[in-house]
CSV table of C-alpha atoms and ligand atoms in Angstrom, one decimal:
chain,number,residue,atom,x,y,z
A,1,UNK,CA,8.0,1.0,-30.2
A,2,UNK,CA,11.7,0.2,-29.8
A,3,UNK,CA,11.8,-1.0,-26.1
A,4,UNK,CA,14.2,1.6,-24.9
A,5,UNK,CA,13.0,1.1,-21.3
A,6,UNK,CA,12.0,-2.6,-21.6
A,7,UNK,CA,11.6,-4.2,-18.2
A,8,UNK,CA,11.8,-0.9,-16.2
A,9,UNK,CA,9.3,0.0,-13.5
A,10,UNK,CA,8.5,3.7,-13.4
A,11,UNK,CA,6.7,5.9,-10.9
A,12,UNK,CA,5.5,9.2,-12.4
A,13,UNK,CA,3.9,12.0,-10.4
A,14,UNK,CA,1.5,14.6,-11.9
A,15,UNK,CA,0.5,11.9,-14.4
A,16,UNK,CA,-3.2,12.9,-14.8
A,17,UNK,CA,-2.5,15.5,-17.6
A,18,UNK,CA,0.1,17.5,-19.4
A,19,UNK,CA,3.8,16.6,-19.2
A,20,UNK,CA,3.2,13.7,-16.7
A,21,UNK,CA,0.7,12.1,-19.0
A,22,UNK,CA,3.0,12.4,-22.0
A,23,UNK,CA,5.9,11.0,-20.0
A,24,UNK,CA,3.9,8.1,-18.6
A,25,UNK,CA,2.6,7.2,-22.1
A,26,UNK,CA,6.1,7.4,-23.6
A,27,UNK,CA,7.6,5.2,-20.9
A,28,UNK,CA,4.8,2.6,-21.3
A,29,UNK,CA,5.2,2.7,-25.1
A,30,UNK,CA,8.9,2.0,-24.8
A,31,UNK,CA,8.4,-1.0,-22.5
A,32,UNK,CA,8.2,0.2,-18.9
A,33,UNK,CA,5.5,-0.7,-16.4
A,34,UNK,CA,4.2,2.6,-15.0
A,35,UNK,CA,2.5,3.7,-11.8
A,36,UNK,CA,0.7,6.9,-12.4
A,37,UNK,CA,0.3,9.1,-9.3
A,38,UNK,CA,-1.7,12.3,-9.0
A,39,UNK,CA,-4.1,14.1,-6.7
A,40,UNK,CA,-6.7,14.3,-9.5
A,41,UNK,CA,-8.2,10.7,-9.4
A,42,UNK,CA,-10.8,11.2,-12.1
A,43,UNK,CA,-8.3,12.4,-14.8
A,44,UNK,CA,-5.8,9.8,-13.6
A,45,UNK,CA,-8.2,6.9,-14.3
A,46,UNK,CA,-8.7,8.3,-17.8
A,47,UNK,CA,-4.9,8.3,-18.5
A,48,UNK,CA,-4.6,4.8,-17.0
A,49,UNK,CA,-7.3,3.5,-19.4
A,50,UNK,CA,-5.7,5.2,-22.4
A,51,UNK,CA,-2.3,3.7,-21.7
A,52,UNK,CA,-3.7,0.2,-21.0
A,53,UNK,CA,-5.9,0.2,-24.1
A,54,UNK,CA,-2.7,0.9,-26.2
A,55,UNK,CA,-0.3,-1.2,-24.1
A,56,UNK,CA,-2.3,-3.7,-22.1
A,57,UNK,CA,-1.4,-4.2,-18.4
A,58,UNK,CA,1.4,-1.5,-18.4
A,59,UNK,CA,-0.3,1.1,-16.2
A,60,UNK,CA,-1.7,1.3,-12.6
A,61,UNK,CA,-2.9,4.5,-11.0
A,62,UNK,CA,-2.6,5.6,-7.3
A,63,UNK,CA,-3.9,8.7,-5.7
A,64,UNK,CA,-1.1,10.8,-4.2
A,65,UNK,CA,-0.9,14.3,-2.9
A,66,UNK,CA,2.9,14.9,-3.3
A,67,UNK,CA,3.0,17.2,-0.3
A,68,UNK,CA,2.0,14.3,2.1
A,69,UNK,CA,4.8,12.4,3.6
A,70,UNK,CA,2.6,9.5,4.7
A,71,UNK,CA,1.0,9.2,1.2
A,72,UNK,CA,4.4,9.1,-0.4
A,73,UNK,CA,5.4,6.1,1.8
A,74,UNK,CA,2.1,4.3,1.2
A,75,UNK,CA,2.0,4.8,-2.6
A,76,UNK,CA,5.7,3.9,-3.1
A,77,UNK,CA,5.1,0.6,-1.2
A,78,UNK,CA,2.0,0.0,-3.2
A,79,UNK,CA,3.8,0.7,-6.5
A,80,UNK,CA,6.6,-1.7,-5.5
A,81,UNK,CA,4.0,-4.5,-5.0
A,82,UNK,CA,2.1,-3.6,-8.2
A,83,UNK,CA,5.1,-3.6,-10.5
A,84,UNK,CA,7.5,-5.9,-8.7
A,85,UNK,CA,9.9,-3.0,-7.9
A,86,UNK,CA,10.6,0.6,-8.8
A,87,UNK,CA,13.7,1.8,-10.7
A,88,UNK,CA,12.6,5.0,-12.4
A,89,UNK,CA,11.1,7.9,-10.5
A,90,UNK,CA,9.8,11.0,-12.3
A,91,UNK,CA,9.1,13.8,-9.9
A,92,UNK,CA,6.9,15.8,-12.3
A,93,UNK,CA,3.9,17.1,-10.3
A,94,UNK,CA,4.0,20.9,-9.9
A,95,UNK,CA,2.1,24.1,-9.9
A,96,UNK,CA,2.8,27.5,-11.3
A,97,UNK,CA,2.9,30.8,-9.6
A,98,UNK,CA,3.3,34.1,-11.3
A,99,UNK,CA,3.7,37.1,-9.0
A,100,UNK,CA,6.3,39.4,-7.6
A,101,UNK,CA,7.8,39.0,-4.1
A,102,UNK,CA,5.6,41.9,-2.9
A,103,UNK,CA,2.4,40.5,-4.4
A,104,UNK,CA,2.9,36.9,-3.3
A,105,UNK,CA,1.0,35.9,-0.2
A,106,UNK,CA,3.2,33.9,2.2
A,107,UNK,CA,0.6,31.1,2.1
A,108,UNK,CA,0.9,30.9,-1.6
A,109,UNK,CA,4.7,30.9,-1.4
A,110,UNK,CA,4.6,28.0,1.0
A,111,UNK,CA,2.2,26.1,-1.2
A,112,UNK,CA,4.4,26.5,-4.3
A,113,UNK,CA,7.4,25.3,-2.3
A,114,UNK,CA,5.4,22.3,-0.9
A,115,UNK,CA,4.1,21.1,-4.2
A,116,UNK,CA,7.2,21.9,-6.4
A,117,UNK,CA,10.1,21.3,-4.0
A,118,UNK,CA,9.2,19.5,-0.8
A,119,UNK,CA,7.5,16.8,-3.1
A,120,UNK,CA,10.8,16.2,-4.8
A,121,UNK,CA,12.6,15.9,-1.5
A,122,UNK,CA,10.0,13.4,-0.2
A,123,UNK,CA,9.9,11.4,-3.4
A,124,UNK,CA,13.7,11.0,-3.5
A,125,UNK,CA,13.9,10.3,0.3
A,126,UNK,CA,11.4,7.5,0.3
A,127,UNK,CA,12.0,6.0,-3.2
A,128,UNK,CA,15.8,5.6,-3.0
A,129,UNK,CA,15.6,2.9,-0.2
A,130,UNK,CA,13.3,0.9,-2.5
A,131,UNK,CA,15.0,1.7,-5.8
A,132,UNK,CA,18.5,0.6,-4.6
A,133,UNK,CA,17.1,-3.0,-4.6
A,134,UNK,CA,16.2,-2.8,-8.3
A,135,UNK,CA,19.1,-0.9,-9.8
A,136,UNK,CA,20.2,0.5,-12.2
A,137,UNK,CA,17.9,3.3,-11.3
A,138,UNK,CA,17.2,6.8,-12.5
A,139,UNK,CA,15.5,9.7,-10.9
A,140,UNK,CA,14.3,12.6,-13.1
A,141,UNK,CA,13.2,15.8,-11.3
A,142,UNK,CA,11.2,18.4,-13.2
A,143,UNK,CA,12.6,21.8,-12.5
A,144,UNK,CA,12.1,24.5,-15.1
A,145,UNK,CA,14.1,27.1,-17.1
A,146,UNK,CA,12.7,29.3,-14.3
A,147,UNK,CA,14.9,27.3,-11.9
A,148,UNK,CA,17.9,28.8,-13.7
A,149,UNK,CA,16.7,32.2,-15.0
A,150,UNK,CA,14.7,34.6,-12.8
A,151,UNK,CA,11.8,36.7,-13.7
A,152,UNK,CA,10.5,39.8,-11.8
A,153,UNK,CA,7.1,38.2,-11.3
A,154,UNK,CA,8.1,34.5,-10.5
A,155,UNK,CA,9.3,34.9,-6.9
A,156,UNK,CA,7.8,31.6,-5.5
A,157,UNK,CA,8.3,29.6,-8.7
A,158,UNK,CA,11.9,30.7,-9.3
A,159,UNK,CA,12.7,29.8,-5.7
A,160,UNK,CA,11.0,26.4,-5.8
A,161,UNK,CA,12.5,25.3,-9.1
A,162,UNK,CA,16.0,26.5,-8.2
A,163,UNK,CA,15.7,24.3,-5.1
A,164,UNK,CA,14.8,21.3,-7.3
A,165,UNK,CA,17.9,22.0,-9.4
A,166,UNK,CA,20.3,21.9,-6.5
A,167,UNK,CA,18.6,19.2,-4.6
A,168,UNK,CA,19.0,17.0,-7.7
A,169,UNK,CA,22.8,17.4,-7.5
A,170,UNK,CA,22.9,16.5,-3.8
A,171,UNK,CA,20.8,13.4,-4.4
A,172,UNK,CA,23.0,12.4,-7.4
A,173,UNK,CA,26.2,12.7,-5.3
A,174,UNK,CA,24.7,10.9,-2.4
A,175,UNK,CA,23.6,7.9,-4.6
A,176,UNK,CA,27.0,7.9,-6.4
A,177,UNK,CA,28.9,7.9,-3.1
A,178,UNK,CA,26.7,5.2,-1.7
A,179,UNK,CA,27.3,3.1,-4.8
A,180,UNK,CA,23.5,2.6,-5.2
A,181,UNK,CA,23.7,2.6,-9.0
A,182,UNK,CA,21.0,5.3,-9.1
A,183,UNK,CA,21.4,8.4,-11.2
A,184,UNK,CA,19.5,11.7,-10.6
A,185,UNK,CA,19.1,14.5,-13.1
A,186,UNK,CA,16.9,17.6,-13.5
A,187,UNK,CA,15.1,18.8,-16.6
A,188,UNK,CA,14.4,22.4,-17.3
A,189,UNK,CA,11.6,23.0,-19.8
A,190,UNK,CA,10.5,26.4,-21.0
A,191,UNK,CA,6.9,27.1,-22.2
A,192,UNK,CA,5.3,23.8,-23.2
A,193,UNK,CA,1.7,23.6,-24.3
A,194,UNK,CA,-0.1,22.0,-21.4
A,195,UNK,CA,-3.0,23.0,-19.1
A,196,UNK,CA,-0.5,24.8,-16.8
A,197,UNK,CA,-0.3,27.6,-19.3
A,198,UNK,CA,-4.1,28.2,-19.0
A,199,UNK,CA,-3.6,30.3,-15.9
A,200,UNK,CA,-1.2,32.5,-17.9
A,201,UNK,CA,-3.9,32.8,-20.6
A,202,UNK,CA,-6.5,33.7,-18.0
A,203,UNK,CA,-4.3,36.4,-16.5
A,204,UNK,CA,-3.6,38.0,-19.9
A,205,UNK,CA,-7.2,38.5,-20.8
A,206,UNK,CA,-6.3,37.5,-24.4
A,207,UNK,CA,-7.1,34.5,-26.7
A,208,UNK,CA,-4.9,31.4,-26.2
A,209,UNK,CA,-3.5,31.7,-29.7
A,210,UNK,CA,-2.3,35.2,-29.1
A,211,UNK,CA,-0.6,34.2,-25.8
A,212,UNK,CA,1.1,31.3,-27.5
A,213,UNK,CA,2.4,33.6,-30.2
A,214,UNK,CA,3.7,36.0,-27.7
A,215,UNK,CA,5.5,33.2,-25.8
A,216,UNK,CA,6.9,31.8,-29.0
A,217,UNK,CA,8.5,35.1,-29.8
A,218,UNK,CA,10.7,34.8,-26.7
A,219,UNK,CA,12.0,31.4,-27.9
A,220,UNK,CA,15.0,31.4,-30.4
A,221,UNK,CA,13.4,28.4,-32.1
A,222,UNK,CA,10.3,30.5,-32.6
A,223,UNK,CA,7.7,28.2,-31.0
A,224,UNK,CA,6.3,26.8,-27.7
A,225,UNK,CA,7.3,23.2,-26.9
A,226,UNK,CA,5.2,20.1,-27.2
A,227,UNK,CA,4.8,17.6,-24.3
A,228,UNK,CA,6.7,15.0,-26.3
A,229,UNK,CA,9.7,17.3,-26.4
A,230,UNK,CA,9.9,16.7,-22.7
A,231,UNK,CA,8.8,13.1,-22.8
A,232,UNK,CA,11.7,12.1,-25.2
A,233,UNK,CA,14.2,13.8,-22.8
A,234,UNK,CA,12.8,11.8,-19.9
A,235,UNK,CA,12.9,8.6,-21.9
A,236,UNK,CA,16.6,9.1,-22.6
A,237,UNK,CA,17.4,9.9,-18.9
A,238,UNK,CA,15.3,6.9,-17.7
A,239,UNK,CA,17.0,4.5,-20.1
A,240,UNK,CA,20.4,3.0,-19.7
A,241,UNK,CA,21.5,5.0,-22.8
A,242,UNK,CA,22.3,7.8,-20.3
A,243,UNK,CA,24.1,5.6,-17.8
A,244,UNK,CA,27.1,8.0,-17.3
A,245,UNK,CA,24.9,11.1,-16.8
A,246,UNK,CA,24.1,12.1,-13.2
A,247,UNK,CA,23.8,15.4,-11.4
A,248,UNK,CA,23.2,17.1,-14.7
A,249,UNK,CA,20.6,19.7,-15.8
A,250,UNK,CA,19.1,19.3,-19.2
A,251,UNK,CA,17.5,22.4,-20.7
A,252,UNK,CA,14.5,21.9,-23.0
A,253,UNK,CA,14.1,25.5,-23.9
A,254,UNK,CA,14.4,26.1,-27.6
A,255,UNK,CA,17.6,28.1,-27.0
A,256,UNK,CA,16.3,30.6,-24.4
A,257,UNK,CA,19.2,30.1,-22.0
A,258,UNK,CA,21.8,30.5,-24.8
A,259,UNK,CA,20.9,34.2,-25.2
B,1,NAI,P1,-0.2,20.6,-15.5
B,1,NAI,O1,-0.9,21.6,-14.6
B,1,NAI,O2,-0.8,20.4,-16.8
B,1,NAI,O3,-0.1,19.2,-14.7
B,1,NAI,C1,0.3,19.1,-13.4
B,1,NAI,C2,-0.2,17.9,-12.7
B,1,NAI,O4,0.3,17.9,-11.4
B,1,NAI,C3,-1.7,17.8,-12.7
B,1,NAI,O5,-2.2,16.6,-13.1
B,1,NAI,C4,-2.1,18.1,-11.2
B,1,NAI,O6,-3.3,17.4,-10.8
B,1,NAI,C5,-0.8,17.5,-10.6
B,1,NAI,N1,-0.7,18.0,-9.2
B,1,NAI,C6,-0.7,19.3,-8.8
B,1,NAI,N2,-0.6,19.3,-7.5
B,1,NAI,C7,-0.4,18.1,-7.0
B,1,NAI,C8,-0.3,17.5,-5.7
B,1,NAI,N3,-0.2,18.2,-4.6
B,1,NAI,N4,-0.1,16.1,-5.7
B,1,NAI,C9,-0.1,15.4,-6.8
B,1,NAI,N5,-0.3,15.9,-8.0
B,1,NAI,C10,-0.5,17.2,-8.1
B,1,NAI,O7,1.3,21.1,-15.6
B,1,NAI,P2,2.4,20.6,-16.6
B,1,NAI,O8,2.7,21.6,-17.6
B,1,NAI,O9,2.2,19.2,-17.1
B,1,NAI,O10,3.7,20.6,-15.6
B,1,NAI,C11,4.4,19.5,-15.1
B,1,NAI,C12,5.6,19.9,-14.5
B,1,NAI,O11,6.5,20.6,-15.4
B,1,NAI,C13,5.5,20.9,-13.3
B,1,NAI,O12,6.4,20.6,-12.3
B,1,NAI,C14,5.8,22.2,-14.0
B,1,NAI,O13,6.2,23.2,-13.0
B,1,NAI,C15,6.9,21.9,-14.9
B,1,NAI,N6,7.0,22.8,-16.0
B,1,NAI,C16,6.1,23.0,-17.0
B,1,NAI,C17,6.2,23.9,-18.0
B,1,NAI,C18,5.2,24.2,-19.0
B,1,NAI,O14,5.3,25.2,-19.7
B,1,NAI,N7,4.2,23.3,-19.2
B,1,NAI,C19,7.5,24.6,-18.1
B,1,NAI,C20,8.5,24.3,-17.1
B,1,NAI,C21,8.3,23.4,-16.1
């Protein structure tokens, strides 16, 4: 531990597993208090216990459905009380969606937009009025490489993640213009080995190892990413080391977008 976010107060959504869990653990390890938010209470408690057993008193968990405007308001107020403020927001919760425009039911499209994009809007809208009282602040929004590069069978996900990319820039400019001392950046991972890939494995009717190898072949670095590849990027953006970076997109894609 080197204390890169010592004294910070972080709110991380989708923290019950996968990237959110890795991000929350990393922020706590580097000195931040962390409020873990997720719709899955059971898994969330497990993550809270794990972090607190390694870094006592650093983590609290709150149940949040990121599509609910009321729950956002309540949980952010609760987090402010629990930690004594909020100055880092990681909008990480998200769901996948792999089908073409013709195959995608409108209900599914709206659900992907609600969980992946509306959630980021709500998080920024209601966290900024709190965060500006505890600046310097940093918002990290999880888009995807799919927010920058389209696929024929990613209609809803491409749309949702592209929305997160541009919303991030609008938020960054608003905060800069308002002199809030809050930065806002988006991150764009490619395939990272988390439970979100399980759906892809299921659809493929193949063993997980085979699917991972197939995905790895699409990445110039020749492998699928690890959750800590994303967590280290978030750590940098959350810390004051990145104090002149706002409105930027950081690709964590093993070189895919360079091709
Ligand atoms: P995951 O499926 O392992 O975890 C997502 C978490 O979000 C879960 O804990 C789930 O309970 C939570 N969640 C889902 N709906 C929610 C809701 N309505 N309210 C609150 N929490 C909710 O996924 P993973 O891989 O950790 O993904 C995290 C983020 O990273 C997502 O936004 C995803 O789109 C993005 N991403 C992931 C990539 C990957 O390959 N793993 C690649 C690019 C982006």
